[in-house]
Tab-separated table of C-alpha atoms and ligand atoms in Angstrom:
chain	number	residue	atom	x	y	z
O	58	UNK	CA	6.056	15.217	-20.513
O	59	UNK	CA	2.659	13.674	-21.050
O	60	UNK	CA	3.890	12.304	-24.326
O	61	UNK	CA	6.153	10.001	-22.334
O	62	UNK	CA	3.256	8.903	-20.201
O	63	UNK	CA	0.646	8.080	-22.763
O	64	UNK	CA	1.449	6.879	-26.208
O	65	UNK	CA	0.438	8.999	-29.126
O	66	UNK	CA	-2.472	7.722	-31.140
O	67	UNK	CA	-0.327	6.727	-34.053
O	68	UNK	CA	2.103	4.774	-31.916
O	69	UNK	CA	-0.442	3.027	-29.743
O	70	UNK	CA	-0.249	-0.711	-29.692
O	71	UNK	CA	-3.551	-2.318	-30.314
O	72	UNK	CA	-4.604	-5.012	-27.890
O	73	UNK	CA	-2.660	-6.398	-25.040
O	74	UNK	CA	0.919	-7.404	-24.742
O	75	UNK	CA	0.339	-11.045	-25.483
O	76	UNK	CA	3.791	-12.137	-24.350
O	77	UNK	CA	3.459	-10.801	-20.864
O	78	UNK	CA	0.050	-12.425	-20.596
O	79	UNK	CA	1.283	-15.839	-21.509
O	80	UNK	CA	4.443	-15.605	-19.453
O	81	UNK	CA	2.953	-14.444	-16.222
O	82	UNK	CA	0.557	-17.378	-16.078
O	83	UNK	CA	3.045	-20.016	-17.171
O	84	UNK	CA	3.081	-22.935	-14.780
O	85	UNK	CA	-0.467	-22.370	-13.533
O	86	UNK	CA	-2.058	-24.917	-15.880
O	87	UNK	CA	-4.216	-27.277	-13.870
O	88	UNK	CA	-4.384	-25.040	-10.802
O	89	UNK	CA	-7.740	-24.660	-9.058
O	90	UNK	CA	-9.210	-21.732	-7.204
O	91	UNK	CA	-11.106	-22.735	-4.060
O	92	UNK	CA	-13.652	-20.655	-2.198
O	93	UNK	CA	-14.123	-22.341	1.163
O	94	UNK	CA	-16.784	-21.483	3.747
O	95	UNK	CA	-15.519	-22.325	7.224
O	96	UNK	CA	-18.329	-23.353	9.462
O	97	UNK	CA	-16.228	-23.623	12.581
O	98	UNK	CA	-13.147	-22.396	14.450
O	99	UNK	CA	-11.482	-25.735	13.867
O	100	UNK	CA	-11.575	-25.348	10.104
O	101	UNK	CA	-10.440	-21.729	10.347
O	102	UNK	CA	-7.425	-22.706	12.481
O	103	UNK	CA	-6.553	-25.407	9.981
O	104	UNK	CA	-6.584	-22.821	7.180
O	105	UNK	CA	-4.415	-20.423	9.174
O	106	UNK	CA	-1.916	-23.200	9.734
O	107	UNK	CA	-1.876	-24.006	6.016
O	108	UNK	CA	-1.395	-20.343	5.102
O	109	UNK	CA	1.617	-20.026	7.369
O	110	UNK	CA	3.216	-23.407	6.892
O	111	UNK	CA	2.216	-24.926	3.571
O	112	UNK	CA	4.189	-23.233	0.828
O	113	UNK	CA	2.311	-25.148	-1.886
O	114	UNK	CA	-0.972	-23.362	-1.203
O	115	UNK	CA	-1.498	-19.720	-2.015
O	116	UNK	CA	-4.106	-17.878	0.043
O	117	UNK	CA	-5.644	-14.895	-1.718
O	118	UNK	CA	-7.989	-14.131	1.158
O	119	UNK	CA	-8.470	-15.705	4.565
O	120	UNK	CA	-11.102	-14.464	6.978
O	121	UNK	CA	-12.724	-16.157	9.968
O	122	UNK	CA	-15.626	-17.260	7.767
O	123	UNK	CA	-14.110	-18.043	4.410
O	124	UNK	CA	-10.942	-18.471	2.370
O	125	UNK	CA	-10.011	-18.034	-1.251
O	126	UNK	CA	-6.902	-19.924	-2.296
O	127	UNK	CA	-5.271	-21.689	-5.221
O	128	UNK	CA	-4.023	-25.261	-5.154
O	129	UNK	CA	-1.698	-27.046	-7.558
O	130	UNK	CA	-2.915	-30.153	-9.427
O	131	UNK	CA	-0.652	-32.428	-7.385
O	132	UNK	CA	-2.184	-31.305	-4.074
O	133	UNK	CA	-5.791	-31.181	-5.256
O	134	UNK	CA	-7.144	-34.534	-4.115
O	135	UNK	CA	-5.340	-34.455	-0.753
O	136	UNK	CA	-6.686	-30.964	-0.094
O	137	UNK	CA	-10.234	-31.903	-1.051
O	138	UNK	CA	-10.309	-34.970	1.190
O	139	UNK	CA	-9.059	-32.830	4.075
O	140	UNK	CA	-11.874	-30.340	3.423
O	141	UNK	CA	-14.404	-33.178	3.469
O	142	UNK	CA	-13.045	-34.394	6.808
O	143	UNK	CA	-13.425	-30.892	8.199
O	144	UNK	CA	-17.027	-30.864	7.023
O	145	UNK	CA	-16.760	-27.545	5.203
O	146	UNK	CA	-18.370	-26.640	1.905
O	147	UNK	CA	-16.405	-25.215	-0.998
O	148	UNK	CA	-16.615	-24.166	-4.628
O	149	UNK	CA	-13.982	-24.700	-7.275
O	150	UNK	CA	-13.024	-22.951	-10.471
O	151	UNK	CA	-10.143	-23.763	-12.809
O	152	UNK	CA	-7.688	-20.885	-12.397
O	153	UNK	CA	-7.034	-20.564	-16.131
O	154	UNK	CA	-10.744	-20.295	-16.839
O	155	UNK	CA	-11.015	-17.439	-14.352
O	156	UNK	CA	-7.972	-15.638	-15.721
O	157	UNK	CA	-9.133	-16.002	-19.306
O	158	UNK	CA	-12.453	-14.419	-18.398
O	159	UNK	CA	-10.778	-11.584	-16.504
O	160	UNK	CA	-8.183	-10.876	-19.122
O	161	UNK	CA	-10.609	-10.902	-22.009
O	162	UNK	CA	-11.582	-7.363	-21.070
O	163	UNK	CA	-8.275	-6.128	-19.727
O	164	UNK	CA	-5.805	-3.717	-21.184
O	165	UNK	CA	-2.100	-4.042	-20.521
O	166	UNK	CA	0.840	-1.851	-21.216
O	167	UNK	CA	4.044	-3.225	-22.572
O	168	UNK	CA	7.348	-2.395	-20.886
O	169	UNK	CA	7.685	0.935	-22.654
O	170	UNK	CA	4.298	2.022	-21.422
O	171	UNK	CA	2.413	1.664	-24.674
O	172	UNK	CA	-1.143	0.505	-24.482
O	173	UNK	CA	-4.379	0.665	-26.295
O	174	UNK	CA	-5.865	4.088	-25.753
O	175	UNK	CA	-9.430	3.788	-24.595
O	176	UNK	CA	-10.789	6.995	-25.923
O	177	UNK	CA	-9.865	8.293	-29.305
O	178	UNK	CA	-10.132	12.020	-29.655
O	179	UNK	CA	-11.837	13.555	-32.633
O	180	UNK	CA	-9.421	14.885	-35.211
O	181	UNK	CA	-10.411	18.484	-34.567
O	182	UNK	CA	-9.695	18.140	-30.823
O	183	UNK	CA	-6.396	16.343	-31.118
O	184	UNK	CA	-2.770	17.272	-31.434
O	185	UNK	CA	-1.539	20.800	-30.859
O	186	UNK	CA	-4.985	22.351	-31.057
O	187	UNK	CA	-6.311	20.388	-28.096
O	188	UNK	CA	-6.553	22.448	-24.918
O	189	UNK	CA	-3.918	21.334	-22.345
O	190	UNK	CA	-6.363	20.730	-19.503
O	191	UNK	CA	-8.654	18.744	-21.738
O	192	UNK	CA	-5.747	16.734	-23.109
O	193	UNK	CA	-4.458	16.030	-19.641
O	194	UNK	CA	-7.861	14.755	-18.543
O	195	UNK	CA	-8.192	12.519	-21.576
O	196	UNK	CA	-4.710	11.158	-21.044
O	197	UNK	CA	-5.377	10.530	-17.368
O	198	UNK	CA	-8.509	8.625	-18.284
O	199	UNK	CA	-6.293	6.456	-20.437
O	200	UNK	CA	-3.782	5.988	-17.651
O	201	UNK	CA	-6.447	4.806	-15.195
O	202	UNK	CA	-7.956	2.311	-17.583
O	203	UNK	CA	-5.028	-0.087	-17.767
O	204	UNK	CA	-2.286	-1.508	-15.544
O	205	UNK	CA	0.955	0.374	-16.140
O	206	UNK	CA	4.437	-1.083	-15.871
O	207	UNK	CA	7.130	0.261	-13.503
O	208	UNK	CA	8.724	2.623	-16.023
O	209	UNK	CA	5.370	4.098	-16.973
O	210	UNK	CA	4.518	4.653	-13.311
O	211	UNK	CA	7.772	6.534	-12.799
O	212	UNK	CA	7.109	8.652	-15.878
O	213	UNK	CA	3.640	9.449	-14.619
O	214	UNK	CA	5.024	10.497	-11.236
O	215	UNK	CA	7.882	12.590	-12.564
O	216	UNK	CA	5.445	14.052	-15.077
O	217	UNK	CA	3.190	15.297	-12.294
O	218	UNK	CA	6.141	16.827	-10.452
O	219	UNK	CA	7.309	18.575	-13.623
O	220	UNK	CA	3.840	19.889	-14.276
O	221	UNK	CA	3.226	21.163	-10.734
O	222	UNK	CA	6.696	22.127	-9.458
O	223	UNK	CA	5.284	24.474	-6.818
O	224	UNK	CA	3.211	21.756	-5.226
O	225	UNK	CA	4.812	18.442	-5.983
O	226	UNK	CA	8.243	16.911	-5.475
O	227	UNK	CA	9.392	13.617	-6.940
O	228	UNK	CA	11.977	11.672	-4.981
O	229	UNK	CA	13.382	8.243	-4.305
O	230	UNK	CA	13.320	6.610	-0.875
O	231	UNK	CA	16.058	4.219	-1.901
O	232	UNK	CA	16.474	1.189	-4.105
O	233	UNK	CA	14.894	-2.249	-4.102
O	234	UNK	CA	16.689	-5.600	-4.054
O	235	UNK	CA	17.019	-5.508	-7.831
O	236	UNK	CA	18.044	-1.846	-7.849
O	237	UNK	CA	14.784	-0.156	-8.819
O	238	UNK	CA	13.895	3.185	-7.271
O	239	UNK	CA	11.231	3.235	-4.595
O	240	UNK	CA	9.690	6.406	-5.906
O	241	UNK	CA	7.703	8.908	-3.879
O	242	UNK	CA	5.689	12.069	-4.430
O	243	UNK	CA	5.411	14.794	-1.861
O	244	UNK	CA	2.379	17.024	-2.344
O	245	UNK	CA	1.750	20.211	-0.396
O	246	UNK	CA	0.527	23.755	-0.918
O	247	UNK	CA	4.088	24.981	-1.150
O	248	UNK	CA	7.068	22.721	-1.714
O	249	UNK	CA	9.417	25.304	-0.197
O	250	UNK	CA	7.855	25.187	3.238
O	251	UNK	CA	7.712	22.209	5.563
O	252	UNK	CA	4.196	21.467	6.778
O	253	UNK	CA	3.832	20.437	10.395
O	254	UNK	CA	2.043	17.211	9.523
O	255	UNK	CA	2.564	14.382	7.079
O	256	UNK	CA	-0.050	11.987	5.712
O	257	UNK	CA	1.899	8.953	4.505
O	258	UNK	CA	0.217	6.572	2.045
O	259	UNK	CA	1.893	3.565	0.424
O	260	UNK	CA	0.763	0.795	-1.918
O	261	UNK	CA	1.850	-2.453	-3.543
O	262	UNK	CA	3.972	-3.870	-0.759
O	263	UNK	CA	2.572	-7.059	-2.286
O	264	UNK	CA	3.471	-7.252	-5.970
O	265	UNK	CA	0.245	-8.810	-7.214
O	266	UNK	CA	-2.057	-6.168	-5.741
O	267	UNK	CA	-1.978	-3.989	-8.867
O	268	UNK	CA	-5.071	-1.912	-8.223
O	269	UNK	CA	-3.501	-0.403	-5.094
O	270	UNK	CA	-0.859	1.516	-7.045
O	271	UNK	CA	-3.481	2.996	-9.328
O	272	UNK	CA	-5.533	4.335	-6.410
O	273	UNK	CA	-2.532	6.146	-4.923
O	274	UNK	CA	-1.505	7.592	-8.291
O	275	UNK	CA	-5.081	8.729	-8.796
O	276	UNK	CA	-4.968	10.477	-5.435
O	277	UNK	CA	-1.864	12.369	-6.561
O	278	UNK	CA	-3.388	13.248	-9.903
O	279	UNK	CA	-6.717	14.362	-8.471
O	280	UNK	CA	-5.223	16.429	-5.635
O	281	UNK	CA	-2.863	18.229	-7.976
O	282	UNK	CA	-5.495	18.855	-10.631
O	283	UNK	CA	-7.877	20.427	-8.102
O	284	UNK	CA	-5.585	21.866	-5.454
O	285	UNK	CA	-7.826	24.780	-4.739
O	286	UNK	CA	-10.682	22.510	-3.728
O	287	UNK	CA	-8.428	20.777	-1.189
O	288	UNK	CA	-6.821	23.835	0.335
O	289	UNK	CA	-8.428	23.316	3.717
O	290	UNK	CA	-7.543	19.657	3.924
O	291	UNK	CA	-3.960	20.408	2.946
O	292	UNK	CA	-3.474	23.242	5.450
O	293	UNK	CA	-0.157	22.396	7.067
O	294	UNK	CA	-0.243	18.805	5.740
O	295	UNK	CA	2.216	17.240	3.364
O	296	UNK	CA	0.783	14.231	1.525
O	297	UNK	CA	3.612	11.753	0.998
O	298	UNK	CA	2.847	8.975	-1.463
O	299	UNK	CA	4.771	5.787	-2.228
O	300	UNK	CA	2.627	4.039	-4.850
O	301	UNK	CA	4.999	1.112	-5.461
O	302	UNK	CA	6.855	-0.104	-2.376
O	303	UNK	CA	7.747	-3.402	-4.011
O	304	UNK	CA	8.705	-2.545	-7.595
O	305	UNK	CA	10.574	-5.825	-8.184
O	306	UNK	CA	7.629	-7.946	-7.102
O	307	UNK	CA	5.286	-5.796	-9.200
O	308	UNK	CA	7.399	-6.159	-12.335
O	309	UNK	CA	7.726	-9.888	-11.707
O	310	UNK	CA	3.930	-10.210	-11.698
O	311	UNK	CA	3.889	-8.650	-15.156
O	312	UNK	CA	6.716	-10.668	-16.658
O	313	UNK	CA	6.729	-14.040	-14.909
O	314	UNK	CA	4.154	-14.833	-12.225
O	315	UNK	CA	0.850	-12.985	-11.949
O	316	UNK	CA	0.408	-14.108	-8.343
O	317	UNK	CA	3.791	-13.155	-6.902
O	318	UNK	CA	3.399	-11.508	-3.486
O	319	UNK	CA	6.841	-11.027	-1.914
O	320	UNK	CA	9.875	-8.993	-2.916
O	321	UNK	CA	12.531	-10.599	-5.147
O	322	UNK	CA	15.309	-11.298	-2.662
O	323	UNK	CA	17.307	-14.222	-4.080
O	324	UNK	CA	19.200	-16.656	-1.903
O	325	UNK	CA	22.245	-18.365	-3.372
O	326	UNK	CA	21.697	-22.078	-3.801
O	327	UNK	CA	18.000	-21.871	-2.976
O	328	UNK	CA	15.139	-22.271	-5.422
O	329	UNK	CA	12.706	-20.122	-3.444
O	330	UNK	CA	12.943	-16.352	-3.412
O	331	UNK	CA	11.392	-13.368	-1.728
O	332	UNK	CA	10.482	-11.908	1.633
O	333	UNK	CA	6.978	-10.773	2.558
O	334	UNK	CA	7.573	-7.056	3.141
O	335	UNK	CA	4.473	-6.929	5.329
O	336	UNK	CA	6.048	-9.431	7.743
O	337	UNK	CA	9.432	-7.730	7.815
O	338	UNK	CA	8.708	-4.695	10.030
O	339	UNK	CA	10.054	-4.544	13.570
O	340	UNK	CA	6.915	-4.960	15.661
O	341	UNK	CA	6.554	-8.484	17.120
O	342	UNK	CA	8.632	-9.616	14.184
O	343	UNK	CA	7.999	-13.252	13.269
O	344	UNK	CA	5.732	-13.728	16.259
O	345	UNK	CA	2.536	-15.029	14.561
O	346	UNK	CA	1.236	-15.512	11.031
O	347	UNK	CA	4.761	-15.299	9.676
O	348	UNK	CA	7.215	-17.998	8.715
O	349	UNK	CA	10.923	-18.688	8.657
O	350	UNK	CA	10.485	-21.026	5.709
O	351	UNK	CA	12.019	-19.286	2.713
O	352	UNK	CA	9.400	-20.781	0.415
O	353	UNK	CA	6.454	-19.507	2.447
O	354	UNK	CA	4.300	-16.658	1.118
O	355	UNK	CA	4.696	-15.040	4.534
O	356	UNK	CA	8.465	-15.483	4.926
O	357	UNK	CA	9.511	-12.751	7.337
O	358	UNK	CA	13.179	-12.431	6.276
O	359	UNK	CA	16.338	-12.944	8.284
O	360	UNK	CA	15.689	-10.065	10.715
O	361	UNK	CA	13.387	-7.053	11.136
O	362	UNK	CA	14.051	-4.557	8.320
O	363	UNK	CA	16.348	-7.014	6.574
O	364	UNK	CA	14.898	-5.897	3.222
O	365	UNK	CA	15.865	-2.700	1.402
O	366	UNK	CA	12.203	-1.983	0.623
O	367	UNK	CA	11.264	-2.205	4.313
O	368	UNK	CA	14.216	-0.184	5.503
O	369	UNK	CA	13.573	2.553	2.919
O	370	UNK	CA	10.086	2.997	4.373
O	371	UNK	CA	11.338	2.758	7.965
O	372	UNK	CA	14.087	5.306	7.322
O	373	UNK	CA	11.577	7.796	5.984
O	374	UNK	CA	9.027	7.250	8.756
O	375	UNK	CA	11.588	7.312	11.552
O	376	UNK	CA	13.133	10.508	10.275
O	377	UNK	CA	9.712	12.164	10.048
O	378	UNK	CA	8.067	10.459	13.006
O	379	UNK	CA	7.134	13.678	14.812
O	380	UNK	CA	5.307	14.956	11.757
O	381	UNK	CA	3.655	11.807	10.428
O	382	UNK	CA	0.068	11.695	11.698
O	383	UNK	CA	-1.302	9.140	9.267
O	384	UNK	CA	0.174	5.932	7.899
O	385	UNK	CA	-1.989	4.148	5.370
O	386	UNK	CA	-0.870	0.905	3.763
O	387	UNK	CA	-3.043	0.049	0.766
O	388	UNK	CA	-3.565	-3.635	-0.072
O	389	UNK	CA	-6.002	-5.767	-2.015
O	390	UNK	CA	-8.525	-7.317	-1.528
O	391	UNK	CA	-11.571	-7.716	0.755
O	392	UNK	CA	-13.055	-4.253	1.511
O	393	UNK	CA	-11.550	-3.900	4.966
O	394	UNK	CA	-10.090	-1.042	6.965
O	395	UNK	CA	-7.797	-2.498	9.615
O	396	UNK	CA	-6.330	-0.667	12.573
O	397	UNK	CA	-3.783	-1.999	15.095
O	398	UNK	CA	-3.053	-4.422	16.433
O	399	UNK	CA	-2.845	-7.222	13.921
O	400	UNK	CA	-0.162	-9.287	15.656
O	401	UNK	CA	-2.515	-10.882	18.204
O	402	UNK	CA	-6.211	-11.299	18.801
O	403	UNK	CA	-8.004	-9.223	21.429
O	404	UNK	CA	-5.159	-6.736	21.565
O	405	UNK	CA	-6.276	-3.190	20.923
O	406	UNK	CA	-4.378	0.034	21.531
O	407	UNK	CA	-5.508	2.683	24.036
O	408	UNK	CA	-6.788	4.982	21.277
O	409	UNK	CA	-8.921	2.326	19.634
O	410	UNK	CA	-11.996	4.572	19.903
O	411	UNK	CA	-10.414	7.226	17.678
O	412	UNK	CA	-8.953	4.667	15.302
O	413	UNK	CA	-12.354	3.060	14.872
O	414	UNK	CA	-14.246	6.358	14.508
O	415	UNK	CA	-11.913	7.618	11.764
O	416	UNK	CA	-12.059	4.254	9.980
O	417	UNK	CA	-15.861	4.377	10.004
O	418	UNK	CA	-15.893	7.909	8.631
O	419	UNK	CA	-13.534	6.942	5.811
O	420	UNK	CA	-15.647	3.859	5.059
O	421	UNK	CA	-18.712	6.049	4.955
O	422	UNK	CA	-17.101	8.455	2.473
O	423	UNK	CA	-16.022	5.568	0.243
O	424	UNK	CA	-19.571	4.204	0.268
O	425	UNK	CA	-21.020	7.421	-1.082
O	426	UNK	CA	-19.701	6.867	-4.602
O	427	UNK	CA	-21.495	3.609	-5.424
O	428	UNK	CA	-22.449	2.008	-2.149
O	429	UNK	CA	-19.305	-0.075	-1.535
O	430	UNK	CA	-19.390	-1.307	2.058
O	431	UNK	CA	-16.175	-1.724	4.024
O	432	UNK	CA	-15.796	-3.635	7.273
O	433	UNK	CA	-13.599	-2.075	9.951
O	434	UNK	CA	-11.720	-3.671	12.843
O	435	UNK	CA	-8.382	-5.233	13.694
O	436	UNK	CA	-7.037	-7.668	11.166
O	437	UNK	CA	-6.386	-10.200	13.926
O	438	UNK	CA	-10.088	-10.339	14.703
O	439	UNK	CA	-11.409	-10.187	11.131
O	440	UNK	CA	-8.678	-12.083	9.292
O	441	UNK	CA	-5.850	-13.853	11.071
O	442	UNK	CA	-3.073	-12.863	13.440
O	443	UNK	CA	-0.074	-11.595	11.480
O	444	UNK	CA	2.883	-9.764	12.942
O	445	UNK	CA	5.624	-7.608	11.473
O	446	UNK	CA	3.248	-5.445	9.412
O	447	UNK	CA	3.509	-1.731	8.749
O	448	UNK	CA	0.286	-0.799	10.579
O	449	UNK	CA	1.463	-2.230	13.917
O	450	UNK	CA	4.966	-0.846	13.486
O	451	UNK	CA	3.828	2.688	12.613
O	452	UNK	CA	1.475	2.848	15.580
O	453	UNK	CA	3.333	0.726	18.119
O	454	UNK	CA	6.946	1.704	17.479
O	455	UNK	CA	6.675	5.194	16.048
O	456	UNK	CA	3.559	6.469	17.790
O	457	UNK	CA	1.865	7.521	14.554
O	458	UNK	CA	-1.678	8.139	15.817
O	459	UNK	CA	-3.639	7.120	12.715
O	460	UNK	CA	-2.320	3.873	11.322
O	461	UNK	CA	-4.305	1.643	8.979
O	462	UNK	CA	-4.247	-1.074	6.368
O	463	UNK	CA	-6.819	-0.771	3.622
O	464	UNK	CA	-7.925	-3.824	1.651
O	465	UNK	CA	-9.521	-2.586	-1.572
O	466	UNK	CA	-12.522	-4.205	-3.249
O	467	UNK	CA	-12.309	-7.065	-5.718
O	468	UNK	CA	-12.991	-10.783	-5.817
O	469	UNK	CA	-9.426	-11.538	-6.813
O	470	UNK	CA	-6.252	-9.571	-7.497
O	471	UNK	CA	-7.303	-8.769	-11.005
O	472	UNK	CA	-9.774	-5.918	-10.990
O	473	UNK	CA	-11.064	-5.564	-14.575
O	474	UNK	CA	-9.580	-2.559	-16.378
O	475	UNK	CA	-12.966	-0.927	-16.816
O	476	UNK	CA	-13.409	-0.915	-13.044
O	477	UNK	CA	-10.043	0.686	-12.159
O	478	UNK	CA	-11.345	4.227	-12.401
O	479	UNK	CA	-14.320	3.466	-10.162
O	480	UNK	CA	-12.174	1.898	-7.465
O	481	UNK	CA	-9.859	4.920	-7.754
O	482	UNK	CA	-12.707	7.390	-7.395
O	483	UNK	CA	-14.410	5.766	-4.431
O	484	UNK	CA	-11.101	5.179	-2.631
O	485	UNK	CA	-10.128	8.784	-3.256
O	486	UNK	CA	-13.018	9.911	-1.036
O	487	UNK	CA	-11.699	7.677	1.748
O	488	UNK	CA	-8.126	8.937	1.331
O	489	UNK	CA	-9.272	12.538	1.612
O	490	UNK	CA	-11.198	11.728	4.778
O	491	UNK	CA	-8.109	10.118	6.322
O	492	UNK	CA	-5.976	13.106	5.332
O	493	UNK	CA	-8.569	15.465	6.789
O	494	UNK	CA	-8.263	13.705	10.136
O	495	UNK	CA	-4.472	13.855	9.950
O	496	UNK	CA	-4.800	17.601	9.520
O	497	UNK	CA	-6.582	17.838	12.878
O	498	UNK	CA	-3.611	16.547	14.901
M	789	0X9	O1	-1.598	-10.277	5.425
M	789	0X9	C1	-1.339	-9.122	5.087
M	789	0X9	O2	-0.188	-8.704	4.975
M	789	0X9	C2	-2.494	-8.171	4.763
M	789	0X9	N1	-3.458	-8.813	3.917
M	789	0X9	S1	-3.071	-9.250	2.378
M	789	0X9	O3	-4.119	-10.118	1.893
M	789	0X9	N2	-3.065	-7.960	1.461
M	789	0X9	O4	-1.801	-9.850	2.374
M	789	0X9	C3	-3.164	-7.736	6.050
M	789	0X9	C4	-2.236	-7.120	7.068
M	789	0X9	C5	-2.992	-6.581	8.244
M	789	0X9	N3	-2.164	-6.073	9.297
M	789	0X9	C6	-1.621	-6.831	10.273
M	789	0X9	N4	-1.786	-8.097	10.342
M	789	0X9	N5	-0.909	-6.201	11.186
M	790	ZN	ZN1	-1.394	-7.263	0.589
């Protein structure tokens, strides 16, 4: 099974898949990345309005104090004069320059999952004579040092289930707009029993947030490789993982547009495509920070749950609502742990004390690995108001007591390949802490 996951040494492709590199940045020539410091509420409000209503600008990060966004060459001078009027300071960087620097030390897989293997094994250790556990660890190191494609992710997941049939089940929650499986792994101490609690963790609702999928796959790998060490945490808890909620968007970022965020819903006769899955859930749908403009990055769809990706998640959570104690939606980037509510400012749920305490404990665990510091709070107070997201829906509509959005570290969506494993390891500590709290309900 592992042979399908990691290429053999002889078959490995050296270097990156040059085609996918060139293609997924096509059209971005002349784009500029802006880092804007907002000195005042006025400037912040202006940015929020642009994020929601100006489909030509692409916000990578927007907090009360600063934004990171990209602007096309045709909008550059207009945008800069507006920033001057607002009296805010900003830095610029040509987008291509940034991407060239990031990609110089990145490893990619091609569609069949072949990539440059990081660590060559010594002849004596390789092949049939290599001990299975050792081989598996070496292969996993390879897997978490590049960004896999959809098919490779599915092979990795089904490979884990085949390797640990007593503890791991591989299933599909349904199909995406383009017909891809929304694959899931259920991990528990015994797949034949039904634990009383579920810890639900999903990633990559936004296609471009590649690192998120890797952290959830690493959680699966690490739990299954060391089950005995996690026996207490997993007492009566099923860990349910959906590492790639938006497989179409994810594939599109590899083949065509590195910065694609939404799903790939196509509308006949319309040039713009895609719905923001994290604006499509049925809690205050389309109320704030969402748009009905099809071209917007935060297009909320025609109705709550209009998208197959959203409804696959909703179907699962609704069916298991009595058992699900934790819902964790992993995004990138910013080092935040958000709890409800995100739809409006100054709106916190009755159990905010618990939500905050658990978030702080998880942040603390994450920090132990290499000192990464997360900020916790509601996204409406730290970022912007945005409604129709999973965190609000899971807590507000389904009563799931621990509901969070995690924004992983990074200064842009492209975490260098050499850093993937470190983000995976530190985040793992946070995941386990969240799961531990789910086990106490
Ligand atoms: O805007 C989002 O969907 C999330 N940030 S991201 O940069 N990854 O797109 C934050 C969502 C936070 N939750 C709510 N607003 N409810
Ligand atoms: Zn996101």
